[in-house]
Tab-separated table of C-alpha atoms (C1' of nucleotides) in Angstrom:
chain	number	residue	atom	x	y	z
J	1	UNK	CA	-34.445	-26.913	10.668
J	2	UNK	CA	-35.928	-24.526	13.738
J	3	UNK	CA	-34.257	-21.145	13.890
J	4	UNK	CA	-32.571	-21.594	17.134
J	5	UNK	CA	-33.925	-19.250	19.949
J	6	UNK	CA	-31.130	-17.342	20.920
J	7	UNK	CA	-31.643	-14.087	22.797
J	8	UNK	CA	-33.595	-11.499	21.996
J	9	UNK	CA	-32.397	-9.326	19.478
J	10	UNK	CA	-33.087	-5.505	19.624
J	11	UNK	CA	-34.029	-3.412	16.943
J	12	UNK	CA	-31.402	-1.443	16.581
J	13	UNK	CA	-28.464	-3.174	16.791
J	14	UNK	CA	-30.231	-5.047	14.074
J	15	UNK	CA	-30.453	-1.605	12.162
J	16	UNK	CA	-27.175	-0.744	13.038
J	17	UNK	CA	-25.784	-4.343	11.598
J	18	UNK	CA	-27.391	-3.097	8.678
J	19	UNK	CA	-25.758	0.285	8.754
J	20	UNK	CA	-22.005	-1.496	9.335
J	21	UNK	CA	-22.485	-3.882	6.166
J	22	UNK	CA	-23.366	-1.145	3.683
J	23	UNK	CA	-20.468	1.494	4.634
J	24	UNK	CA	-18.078	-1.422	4.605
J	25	UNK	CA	-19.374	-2.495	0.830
J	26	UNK	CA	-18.798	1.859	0.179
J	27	UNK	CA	-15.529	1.417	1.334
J	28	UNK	CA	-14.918	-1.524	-0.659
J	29	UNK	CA	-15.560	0.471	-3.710
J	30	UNK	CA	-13.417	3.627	-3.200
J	31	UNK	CA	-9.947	3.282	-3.951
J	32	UNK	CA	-7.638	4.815	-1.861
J	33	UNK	CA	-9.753	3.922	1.192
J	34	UNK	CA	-8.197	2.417	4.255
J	35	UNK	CA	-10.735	-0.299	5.495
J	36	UNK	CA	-10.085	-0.090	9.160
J	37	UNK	CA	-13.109	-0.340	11.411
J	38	UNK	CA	-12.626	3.054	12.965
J	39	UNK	CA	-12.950	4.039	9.479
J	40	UNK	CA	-16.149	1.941	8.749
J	41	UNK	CA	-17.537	3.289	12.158
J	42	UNK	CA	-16.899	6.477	11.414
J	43	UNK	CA	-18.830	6.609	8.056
J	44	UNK	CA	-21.837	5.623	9.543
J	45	UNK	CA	-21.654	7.615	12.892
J	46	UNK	CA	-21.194	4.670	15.386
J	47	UNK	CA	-18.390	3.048	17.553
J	48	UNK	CA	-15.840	0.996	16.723
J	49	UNK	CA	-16.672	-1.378	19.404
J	50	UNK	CA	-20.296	-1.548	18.002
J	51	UNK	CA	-19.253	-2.074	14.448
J	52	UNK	CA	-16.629	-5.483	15.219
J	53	UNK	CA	-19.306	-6.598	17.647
J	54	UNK	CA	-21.946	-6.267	15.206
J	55	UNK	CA	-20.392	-9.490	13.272
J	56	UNK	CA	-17.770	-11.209	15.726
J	57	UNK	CA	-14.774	-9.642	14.302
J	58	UNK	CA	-13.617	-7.316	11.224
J	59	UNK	CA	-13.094	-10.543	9.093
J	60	UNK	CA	-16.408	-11.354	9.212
J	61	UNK	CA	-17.931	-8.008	8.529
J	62	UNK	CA	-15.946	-7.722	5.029
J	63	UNK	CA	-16.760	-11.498	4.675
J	64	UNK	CA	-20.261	-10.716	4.581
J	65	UNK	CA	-19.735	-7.311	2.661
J	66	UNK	CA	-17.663	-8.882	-0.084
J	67	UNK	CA	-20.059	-11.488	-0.226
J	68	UNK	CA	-22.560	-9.634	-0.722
J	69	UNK	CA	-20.969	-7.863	-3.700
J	70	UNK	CA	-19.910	-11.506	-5.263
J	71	UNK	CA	-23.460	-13.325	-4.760
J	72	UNK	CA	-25.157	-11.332	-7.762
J	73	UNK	CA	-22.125	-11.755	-9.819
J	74	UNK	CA	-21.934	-15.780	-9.209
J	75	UNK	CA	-25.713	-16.171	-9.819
J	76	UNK	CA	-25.299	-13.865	-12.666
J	77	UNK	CA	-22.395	-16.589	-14.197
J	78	UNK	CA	-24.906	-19.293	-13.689
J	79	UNK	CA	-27.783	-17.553	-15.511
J	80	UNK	CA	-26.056	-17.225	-18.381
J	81	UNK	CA	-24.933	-20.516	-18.237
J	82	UNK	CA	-28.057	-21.764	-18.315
J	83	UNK	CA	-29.731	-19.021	-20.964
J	84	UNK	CA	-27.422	-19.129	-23.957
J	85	UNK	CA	-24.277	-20.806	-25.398
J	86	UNK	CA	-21.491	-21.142	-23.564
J	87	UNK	CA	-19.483	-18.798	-26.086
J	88	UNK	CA	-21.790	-16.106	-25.664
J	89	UNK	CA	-21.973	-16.882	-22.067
J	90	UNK	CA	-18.139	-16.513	-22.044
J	91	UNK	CA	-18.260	-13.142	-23.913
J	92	UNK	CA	-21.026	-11.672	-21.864
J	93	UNK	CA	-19.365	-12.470	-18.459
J	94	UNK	CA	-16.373	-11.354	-19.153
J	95	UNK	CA	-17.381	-7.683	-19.939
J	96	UNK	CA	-19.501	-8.107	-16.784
J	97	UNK	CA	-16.848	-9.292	-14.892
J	98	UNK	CA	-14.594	-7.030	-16.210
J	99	UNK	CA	-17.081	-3.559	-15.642
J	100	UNK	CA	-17.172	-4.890	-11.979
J	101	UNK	CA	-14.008	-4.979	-10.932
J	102	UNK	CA	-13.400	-1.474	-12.769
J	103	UNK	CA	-16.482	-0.364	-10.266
J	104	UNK	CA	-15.417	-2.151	-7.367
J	105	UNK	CA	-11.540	-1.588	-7.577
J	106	UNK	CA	-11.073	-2.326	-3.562
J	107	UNK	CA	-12.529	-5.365	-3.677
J	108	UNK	CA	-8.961	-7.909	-3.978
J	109	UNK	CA	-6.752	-4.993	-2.818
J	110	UNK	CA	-6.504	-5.126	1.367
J	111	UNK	CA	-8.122	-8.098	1.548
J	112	UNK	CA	-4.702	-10.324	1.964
J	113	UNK	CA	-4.224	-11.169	4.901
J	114	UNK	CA	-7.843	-11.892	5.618
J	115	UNK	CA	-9.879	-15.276	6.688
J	116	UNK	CA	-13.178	-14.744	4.376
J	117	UNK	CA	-14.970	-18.046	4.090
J	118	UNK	CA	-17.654	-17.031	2.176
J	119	UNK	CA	-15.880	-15.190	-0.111
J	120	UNK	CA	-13.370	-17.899	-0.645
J	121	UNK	CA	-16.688	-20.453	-1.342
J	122	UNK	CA	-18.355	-17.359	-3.478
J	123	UNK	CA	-14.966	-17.264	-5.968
J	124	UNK	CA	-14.747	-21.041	-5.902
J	125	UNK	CA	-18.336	-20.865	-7.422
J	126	UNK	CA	-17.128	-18.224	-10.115
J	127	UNK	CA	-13.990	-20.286	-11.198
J	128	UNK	CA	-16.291	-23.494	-11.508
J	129	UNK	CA	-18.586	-21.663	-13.524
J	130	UNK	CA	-16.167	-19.903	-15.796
J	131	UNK	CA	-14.610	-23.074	-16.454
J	132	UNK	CA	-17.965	-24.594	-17.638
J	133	UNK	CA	-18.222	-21.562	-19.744
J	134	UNK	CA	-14.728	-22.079	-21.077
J	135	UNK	CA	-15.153	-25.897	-21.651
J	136	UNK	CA	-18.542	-25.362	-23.445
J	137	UNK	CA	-16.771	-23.157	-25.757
J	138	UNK	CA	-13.847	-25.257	-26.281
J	139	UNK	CA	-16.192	-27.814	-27.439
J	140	UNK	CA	-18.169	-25.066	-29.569
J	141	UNK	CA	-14.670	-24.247	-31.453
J	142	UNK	CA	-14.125	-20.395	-30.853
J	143	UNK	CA	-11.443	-21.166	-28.025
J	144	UNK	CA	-8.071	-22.672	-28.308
J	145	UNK	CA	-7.534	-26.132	-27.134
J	146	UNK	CA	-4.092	-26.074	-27.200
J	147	UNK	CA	-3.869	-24.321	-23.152
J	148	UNK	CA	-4.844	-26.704	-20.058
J	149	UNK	CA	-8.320	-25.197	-19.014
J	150	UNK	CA	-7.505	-24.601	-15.861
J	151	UNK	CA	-4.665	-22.609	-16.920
J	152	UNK	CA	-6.589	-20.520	-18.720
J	153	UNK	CA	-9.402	-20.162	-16.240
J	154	UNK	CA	-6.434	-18.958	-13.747
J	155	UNK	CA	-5.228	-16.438	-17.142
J	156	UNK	CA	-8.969	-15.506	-17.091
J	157	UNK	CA	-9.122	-14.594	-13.194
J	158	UNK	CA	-5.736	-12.654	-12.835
J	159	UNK	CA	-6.518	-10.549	-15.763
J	160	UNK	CA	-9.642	-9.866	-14.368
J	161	UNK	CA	-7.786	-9.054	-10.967
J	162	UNK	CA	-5.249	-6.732	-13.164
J	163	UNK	CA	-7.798	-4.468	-14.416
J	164	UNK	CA	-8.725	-3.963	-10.689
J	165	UNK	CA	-5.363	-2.984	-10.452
J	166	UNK	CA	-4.856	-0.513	-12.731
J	167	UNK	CA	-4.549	3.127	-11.842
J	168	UNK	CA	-6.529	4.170	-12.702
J	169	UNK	CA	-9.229	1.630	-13.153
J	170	UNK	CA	-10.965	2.868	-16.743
J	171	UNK	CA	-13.449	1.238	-18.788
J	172	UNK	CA	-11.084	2.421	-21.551
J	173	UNK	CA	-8.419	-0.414	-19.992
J	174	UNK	CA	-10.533	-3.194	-18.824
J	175	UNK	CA	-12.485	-3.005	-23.040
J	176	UNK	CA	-8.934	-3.108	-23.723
J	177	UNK	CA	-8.002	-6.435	-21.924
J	178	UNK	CA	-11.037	-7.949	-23.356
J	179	UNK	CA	-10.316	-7.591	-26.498
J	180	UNK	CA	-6.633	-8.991	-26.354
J	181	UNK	CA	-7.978	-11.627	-23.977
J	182	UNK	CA	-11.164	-12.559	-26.352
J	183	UNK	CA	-8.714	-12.208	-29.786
J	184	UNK	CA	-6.330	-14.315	-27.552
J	185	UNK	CA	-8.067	-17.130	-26.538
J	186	UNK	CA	-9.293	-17.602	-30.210
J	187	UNK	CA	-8.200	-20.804	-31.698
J	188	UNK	CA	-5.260	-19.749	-33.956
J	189	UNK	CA	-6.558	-20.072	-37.261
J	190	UNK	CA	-10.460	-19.197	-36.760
J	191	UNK	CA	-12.521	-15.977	-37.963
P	1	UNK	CA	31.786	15.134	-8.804
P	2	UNK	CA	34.186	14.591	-5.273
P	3	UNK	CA	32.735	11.791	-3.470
P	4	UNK	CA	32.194	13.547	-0.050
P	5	UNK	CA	33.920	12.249	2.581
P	6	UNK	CA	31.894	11.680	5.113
P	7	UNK	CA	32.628	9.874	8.730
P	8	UNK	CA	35.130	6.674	8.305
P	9	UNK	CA	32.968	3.213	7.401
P	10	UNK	CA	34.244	0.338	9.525
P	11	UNK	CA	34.894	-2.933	6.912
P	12	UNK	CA	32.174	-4.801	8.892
P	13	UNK	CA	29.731	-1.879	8.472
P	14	UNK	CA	29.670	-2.399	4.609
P	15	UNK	CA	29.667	-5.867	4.730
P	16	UNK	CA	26.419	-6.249	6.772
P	17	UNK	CA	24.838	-3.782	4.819
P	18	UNK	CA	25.581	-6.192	1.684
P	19	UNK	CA	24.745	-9.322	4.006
P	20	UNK	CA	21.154	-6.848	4.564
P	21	UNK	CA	21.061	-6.374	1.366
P	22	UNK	CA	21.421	-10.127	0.020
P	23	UNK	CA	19.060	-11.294	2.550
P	24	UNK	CA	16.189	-8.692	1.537
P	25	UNK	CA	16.766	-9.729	-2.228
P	26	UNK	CA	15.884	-13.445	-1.401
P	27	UNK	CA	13.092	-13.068	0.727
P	28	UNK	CA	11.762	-10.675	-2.437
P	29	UNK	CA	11.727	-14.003	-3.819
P	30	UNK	CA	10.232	-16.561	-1.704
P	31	UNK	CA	6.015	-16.465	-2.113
P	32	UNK	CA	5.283	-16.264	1.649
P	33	UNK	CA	7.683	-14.129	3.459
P	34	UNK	CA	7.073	-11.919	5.638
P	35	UNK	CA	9.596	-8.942	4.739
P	36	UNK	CA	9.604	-7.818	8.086
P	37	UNK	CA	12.796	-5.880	9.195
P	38	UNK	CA	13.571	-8.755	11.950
P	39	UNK	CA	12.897	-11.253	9.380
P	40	UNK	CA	15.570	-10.005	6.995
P	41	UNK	CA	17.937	-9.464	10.333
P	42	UNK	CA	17.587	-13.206	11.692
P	43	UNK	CA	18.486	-14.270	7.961
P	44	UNK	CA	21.635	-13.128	8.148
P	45	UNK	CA	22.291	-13.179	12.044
P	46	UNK	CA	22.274	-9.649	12.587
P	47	UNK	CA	20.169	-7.673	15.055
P	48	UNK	CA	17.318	-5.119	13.711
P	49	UNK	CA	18.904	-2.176	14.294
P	50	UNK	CA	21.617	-3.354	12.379
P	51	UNK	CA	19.949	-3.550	9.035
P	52	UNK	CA	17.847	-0.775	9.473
P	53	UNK	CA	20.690	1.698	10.258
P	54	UNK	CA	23.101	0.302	7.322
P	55	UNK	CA	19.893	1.503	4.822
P	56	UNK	CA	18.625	4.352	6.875
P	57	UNK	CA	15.156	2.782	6.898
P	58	UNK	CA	13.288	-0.111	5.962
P	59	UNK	CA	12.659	1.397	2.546
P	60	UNK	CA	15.788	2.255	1.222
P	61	UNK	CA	16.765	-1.363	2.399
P	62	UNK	CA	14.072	-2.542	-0.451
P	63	UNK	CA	14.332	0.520	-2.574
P	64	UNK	CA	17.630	-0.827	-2.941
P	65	UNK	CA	17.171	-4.205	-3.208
P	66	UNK	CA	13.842	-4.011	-5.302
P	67	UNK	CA	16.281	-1.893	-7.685
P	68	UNK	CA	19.198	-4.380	-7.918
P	69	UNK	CA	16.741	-7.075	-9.330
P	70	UNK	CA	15.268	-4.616	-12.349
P	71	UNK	CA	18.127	-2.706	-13.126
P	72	UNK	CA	19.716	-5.806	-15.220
P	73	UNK	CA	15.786	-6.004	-16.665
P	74	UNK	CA	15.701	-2.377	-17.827
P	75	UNK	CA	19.513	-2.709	-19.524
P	76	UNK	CA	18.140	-5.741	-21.098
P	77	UNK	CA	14.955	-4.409	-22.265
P	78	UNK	CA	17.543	-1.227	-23.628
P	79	UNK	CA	19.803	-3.645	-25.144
P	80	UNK	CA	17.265	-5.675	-27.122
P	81	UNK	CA	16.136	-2.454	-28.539
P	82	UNK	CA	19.499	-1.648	-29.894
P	83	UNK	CA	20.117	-5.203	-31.275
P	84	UNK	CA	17.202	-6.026	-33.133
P	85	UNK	CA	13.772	-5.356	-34.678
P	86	UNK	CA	10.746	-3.855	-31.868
P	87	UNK	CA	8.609	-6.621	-33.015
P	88	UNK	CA	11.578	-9.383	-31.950
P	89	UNK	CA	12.611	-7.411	-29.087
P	90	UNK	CA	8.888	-7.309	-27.803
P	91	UNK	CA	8.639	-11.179	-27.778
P	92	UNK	CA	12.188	-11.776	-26.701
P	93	UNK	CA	11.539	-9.236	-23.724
P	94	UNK	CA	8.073	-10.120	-22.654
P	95	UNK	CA	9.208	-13.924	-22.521
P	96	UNK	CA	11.967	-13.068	-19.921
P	97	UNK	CA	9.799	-10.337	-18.496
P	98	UNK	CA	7.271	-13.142	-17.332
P	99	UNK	CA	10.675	-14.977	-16.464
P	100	UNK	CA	11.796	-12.692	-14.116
P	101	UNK	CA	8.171	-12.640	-12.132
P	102	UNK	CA	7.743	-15.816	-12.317
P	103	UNK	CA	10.992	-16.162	-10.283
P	104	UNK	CA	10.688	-12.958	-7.961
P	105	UNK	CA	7.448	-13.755	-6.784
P	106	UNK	CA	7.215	-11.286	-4.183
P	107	UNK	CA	8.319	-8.437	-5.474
P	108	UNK	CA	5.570	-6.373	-6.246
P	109	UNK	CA	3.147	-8.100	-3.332
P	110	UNK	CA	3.826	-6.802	-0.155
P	111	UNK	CA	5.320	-2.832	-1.851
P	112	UNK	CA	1.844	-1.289	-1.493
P	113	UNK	CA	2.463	1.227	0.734
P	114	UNK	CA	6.288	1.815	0.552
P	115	UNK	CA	8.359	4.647	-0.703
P	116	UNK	CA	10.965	3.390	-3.787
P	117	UNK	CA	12.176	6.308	-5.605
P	118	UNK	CA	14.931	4.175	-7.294
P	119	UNK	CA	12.358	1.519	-8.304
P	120	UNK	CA	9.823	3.998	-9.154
P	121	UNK	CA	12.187	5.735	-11.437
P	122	UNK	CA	13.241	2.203	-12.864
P	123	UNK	CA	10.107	0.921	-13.531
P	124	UNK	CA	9.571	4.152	-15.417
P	125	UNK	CA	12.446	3.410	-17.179
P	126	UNK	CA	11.169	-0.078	-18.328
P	127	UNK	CA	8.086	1.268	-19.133
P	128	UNK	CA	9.483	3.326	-21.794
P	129	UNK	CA	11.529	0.709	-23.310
P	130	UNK	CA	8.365	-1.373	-23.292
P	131	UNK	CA	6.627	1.681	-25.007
P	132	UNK	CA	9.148	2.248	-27.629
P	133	UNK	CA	8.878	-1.926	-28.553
P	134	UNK	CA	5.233	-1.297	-29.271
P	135	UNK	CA	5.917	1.622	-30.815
P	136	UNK	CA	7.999	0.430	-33.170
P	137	UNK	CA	6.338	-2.878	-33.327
P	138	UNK	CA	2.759	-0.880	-34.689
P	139	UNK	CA	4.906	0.526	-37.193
P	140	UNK	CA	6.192	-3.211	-38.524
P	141	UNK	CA	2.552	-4.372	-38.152
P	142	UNK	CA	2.304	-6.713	-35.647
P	143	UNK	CA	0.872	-5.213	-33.096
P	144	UNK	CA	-3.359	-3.979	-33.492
P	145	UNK	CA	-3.277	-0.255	-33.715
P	146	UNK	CA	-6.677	0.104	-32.782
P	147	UNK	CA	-5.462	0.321	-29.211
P	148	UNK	CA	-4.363	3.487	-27.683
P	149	UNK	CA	-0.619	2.832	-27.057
P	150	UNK	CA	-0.344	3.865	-23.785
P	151	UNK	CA	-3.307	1.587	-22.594
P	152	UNK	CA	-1.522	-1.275	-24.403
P	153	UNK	CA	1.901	-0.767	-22.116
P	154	UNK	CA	-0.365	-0.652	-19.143
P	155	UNK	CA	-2.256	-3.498	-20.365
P	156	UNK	CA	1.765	-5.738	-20.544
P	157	UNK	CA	2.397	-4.322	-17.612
P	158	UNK	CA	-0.570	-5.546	-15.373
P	159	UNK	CA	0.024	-9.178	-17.334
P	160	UNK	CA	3.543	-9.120	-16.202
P	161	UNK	CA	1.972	-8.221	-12.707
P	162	UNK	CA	-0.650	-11.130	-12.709
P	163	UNK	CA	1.640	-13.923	-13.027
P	164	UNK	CA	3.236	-12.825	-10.004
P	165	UNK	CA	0.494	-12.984	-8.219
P	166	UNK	CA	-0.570	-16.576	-9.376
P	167	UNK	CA	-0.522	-19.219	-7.146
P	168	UNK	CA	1.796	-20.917	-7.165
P	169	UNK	CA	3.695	-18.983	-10.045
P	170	UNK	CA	4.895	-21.437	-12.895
P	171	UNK	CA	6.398	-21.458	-15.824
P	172	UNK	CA	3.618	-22.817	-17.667
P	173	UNK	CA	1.211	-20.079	-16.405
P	174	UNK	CA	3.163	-17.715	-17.658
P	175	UNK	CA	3.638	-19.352	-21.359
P	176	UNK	CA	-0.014	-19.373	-21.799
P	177	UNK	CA	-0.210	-15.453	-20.777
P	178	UNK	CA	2.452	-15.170	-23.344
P	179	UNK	CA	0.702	-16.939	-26.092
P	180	UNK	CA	-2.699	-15.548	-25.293
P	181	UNK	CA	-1.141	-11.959	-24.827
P	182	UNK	CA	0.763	-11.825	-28.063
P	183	UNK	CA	-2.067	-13.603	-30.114
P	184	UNK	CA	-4.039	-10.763	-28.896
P	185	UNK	CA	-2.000	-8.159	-29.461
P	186	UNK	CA	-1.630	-9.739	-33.445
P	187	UNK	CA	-3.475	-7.334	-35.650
P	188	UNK	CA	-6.819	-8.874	-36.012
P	189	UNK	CA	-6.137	-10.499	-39.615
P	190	UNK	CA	-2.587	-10.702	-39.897
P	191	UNK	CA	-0.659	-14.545	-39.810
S	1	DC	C1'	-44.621	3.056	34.129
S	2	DG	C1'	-40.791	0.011	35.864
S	3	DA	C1'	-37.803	-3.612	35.549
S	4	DT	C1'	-34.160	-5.653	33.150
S	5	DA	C1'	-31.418	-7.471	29.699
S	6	DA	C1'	-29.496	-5.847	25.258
S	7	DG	C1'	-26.734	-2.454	23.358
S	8	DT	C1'	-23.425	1.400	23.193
S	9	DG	C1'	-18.855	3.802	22.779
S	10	DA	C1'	-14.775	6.010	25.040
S	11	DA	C1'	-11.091	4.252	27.016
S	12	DA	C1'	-8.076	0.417	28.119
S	13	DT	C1'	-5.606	-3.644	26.386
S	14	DG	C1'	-2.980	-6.437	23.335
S	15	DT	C1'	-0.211	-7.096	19.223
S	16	DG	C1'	2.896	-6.394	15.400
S	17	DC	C1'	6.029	-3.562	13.494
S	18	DG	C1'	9.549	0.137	12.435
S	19	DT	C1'	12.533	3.021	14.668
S	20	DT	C1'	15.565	4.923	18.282
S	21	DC	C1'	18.492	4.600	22.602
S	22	DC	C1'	22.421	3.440	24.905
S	23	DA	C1'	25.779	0.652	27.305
S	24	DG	C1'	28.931	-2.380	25.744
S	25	DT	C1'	32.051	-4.148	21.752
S	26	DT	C1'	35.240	-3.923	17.984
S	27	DG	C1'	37.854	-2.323	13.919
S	28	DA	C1'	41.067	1.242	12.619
S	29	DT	C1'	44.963	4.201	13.421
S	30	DT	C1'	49.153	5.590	15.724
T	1	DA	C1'	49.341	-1.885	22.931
T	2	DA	C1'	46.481	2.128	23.436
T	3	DT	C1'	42.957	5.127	22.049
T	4	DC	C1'	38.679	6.334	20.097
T	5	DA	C1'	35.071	6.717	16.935
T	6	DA	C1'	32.238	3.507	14.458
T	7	DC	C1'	29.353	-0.183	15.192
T	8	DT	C1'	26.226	-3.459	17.469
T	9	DG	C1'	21.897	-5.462	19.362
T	10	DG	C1'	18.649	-5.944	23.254
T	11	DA	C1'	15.438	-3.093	25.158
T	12	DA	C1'	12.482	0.789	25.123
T	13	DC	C1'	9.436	3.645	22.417
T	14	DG	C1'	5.911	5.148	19.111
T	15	DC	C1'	2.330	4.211	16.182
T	16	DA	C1'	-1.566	1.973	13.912
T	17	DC	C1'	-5.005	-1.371	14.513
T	18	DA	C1'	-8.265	-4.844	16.206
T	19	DT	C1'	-10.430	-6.247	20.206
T	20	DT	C1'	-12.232	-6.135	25.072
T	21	DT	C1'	-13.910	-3.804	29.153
T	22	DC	C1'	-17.277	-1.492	31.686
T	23	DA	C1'	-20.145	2.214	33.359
T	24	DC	C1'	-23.931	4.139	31.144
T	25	DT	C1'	-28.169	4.236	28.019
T	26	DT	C1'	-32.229	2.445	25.891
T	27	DA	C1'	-35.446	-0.763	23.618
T	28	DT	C1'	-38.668	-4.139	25.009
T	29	DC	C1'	-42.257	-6.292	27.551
T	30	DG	C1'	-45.166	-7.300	31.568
DNA sequence: CGATAAGTGAAATGTGCGTTCCAGTTGATT
DNA sequence: AATCAACTGGAACGCACATTTCACTTATCG
């Protein structure tokens, strides 16, 4: 496929594109922050107008910044995957998963009423892949069998949502839900 | 304490406010609604300013509402303490705990950014009870005490959250939280 | 350079929502 | 029935945002 021509693009707005993405990931990350585009233009010394423009919209410019906060997190899922068992796999994610929505607490908060495609793709990737963890593992004997997997792949994403949620968001809490979610999830009766 | 008599209420004053009222309490239940003040007004026939004036604002309308729905929660949760051992009123509780969010989907979605001093103070409330079930629960041994008390509450609490927020909520959902959340909470080698 | 299209941001526009106004209506009291 | 204060709801207002406009600026290229 040919990169279509389009017109020409200058410099700076490029650099400025640039500039937009990475205060709206900042924001993403503080907790109390409000996420408006005067807010995102602010922090990086431009106009409003130049920020939206910059992407076609608001939705698109936290599409792209959420994105780009997911993308290492999904490849992440499928490395391990791919490395190790998928009990280990299972056990490593989930503190990953866990430590990054403690760091990135805005991430699911605002974002409601919002039309992120990538995003939506980007979690559908992370719910596939956490279900191959948790269906390896299920197969390996150190998770119950007695829960529909997708049930517990849902458990596994709102809990991971929850310690997001929490205020405030500790690494204290989120070690906390792993190890009721990991003693959990055990079969009843194993070690 | 007099009551103070203020100016006369009309009979059709204080019945609106209840028909407010009634309205606001089932749209805290339906998944999608919008819980806009002209939504809860066209409910029940009445205009905006109606419902707004009978509350004195659009928060004390689900202040009181919100309220209504946990106060029979937080005598319950008080009640089971009385009647029985923490570790049975903890599982008794949380069952119908996940009950009542499973049913009132919406009410802790859309309350972000809303004042609720009666809620507030009635979560509070609930939180204690919840607090004193563990407590006691530790004591009997069947709860882990390698968990700081306090983060376990916190850690019920976002659980109970979470299966609000599933989608859609079901019963089923919120059996396997149960199961997964007290296996979890088991001491690590007890039955 | 000089020409010109791309880019910029303050201000204008549009939208959704809670709240307030006010002219008309209605329940209560005598 | 008559009076009057309480009540009502459509319209106006205020506010917070996203988006668009447009006169001005600037990077880019011959």
């Amino acid at each position: 496929m040919s990169t279509p021509t389009g017109p020409r693009r200058r410099a700076d707005a490029v650099r400025n594109r640039q500039l937009a993405l990475e205060a709206a990931t900042a924001l993403l990350s503080e907790p109390g922050a409000s996420l408006t585009v005067e807010a995102i233009a602010k922090r990086v010394g431009l106009g409003a107008a130049t920020v939206v423009r910059a992407f076609g919209g608001k939705d698109a410019l936290l599409d792209a910044a959420v994105s780009g906060l997911l993308e290492p997190l999904v490849r992440r899922a499928r490395d391990l995957l791919a490395e190790t068992t998928p009990t280990r796999a299972l056990h490593v994610f989930l503190r990953e998963l866990l430590a990054f929505q403690t760091a990135h607490h805005g991430v699911n908060d605002q974002l409601g009423g919002l039309d992120l495609p990538a995003t939506t793709a980007l979690r559908a990737d992370l719910v596939r892949a956490v279900e191959e963890m948790i269906d390896g593992a299920r197969r390996e004997g150190t998770v119950r069998t007695d829960l529909d997997p997708g049930v517990t792949t849902t458990l596994i994403g709102q809990t991971a949502l929850a310690v997001a949620r929490a205020q405030p968001p500790s690494q204290e809490l989120a070690d906390a839900y792993l190890t009721v979610l990991l003693d959990g999830l055990r079969p009843p009766s194993a070690p």
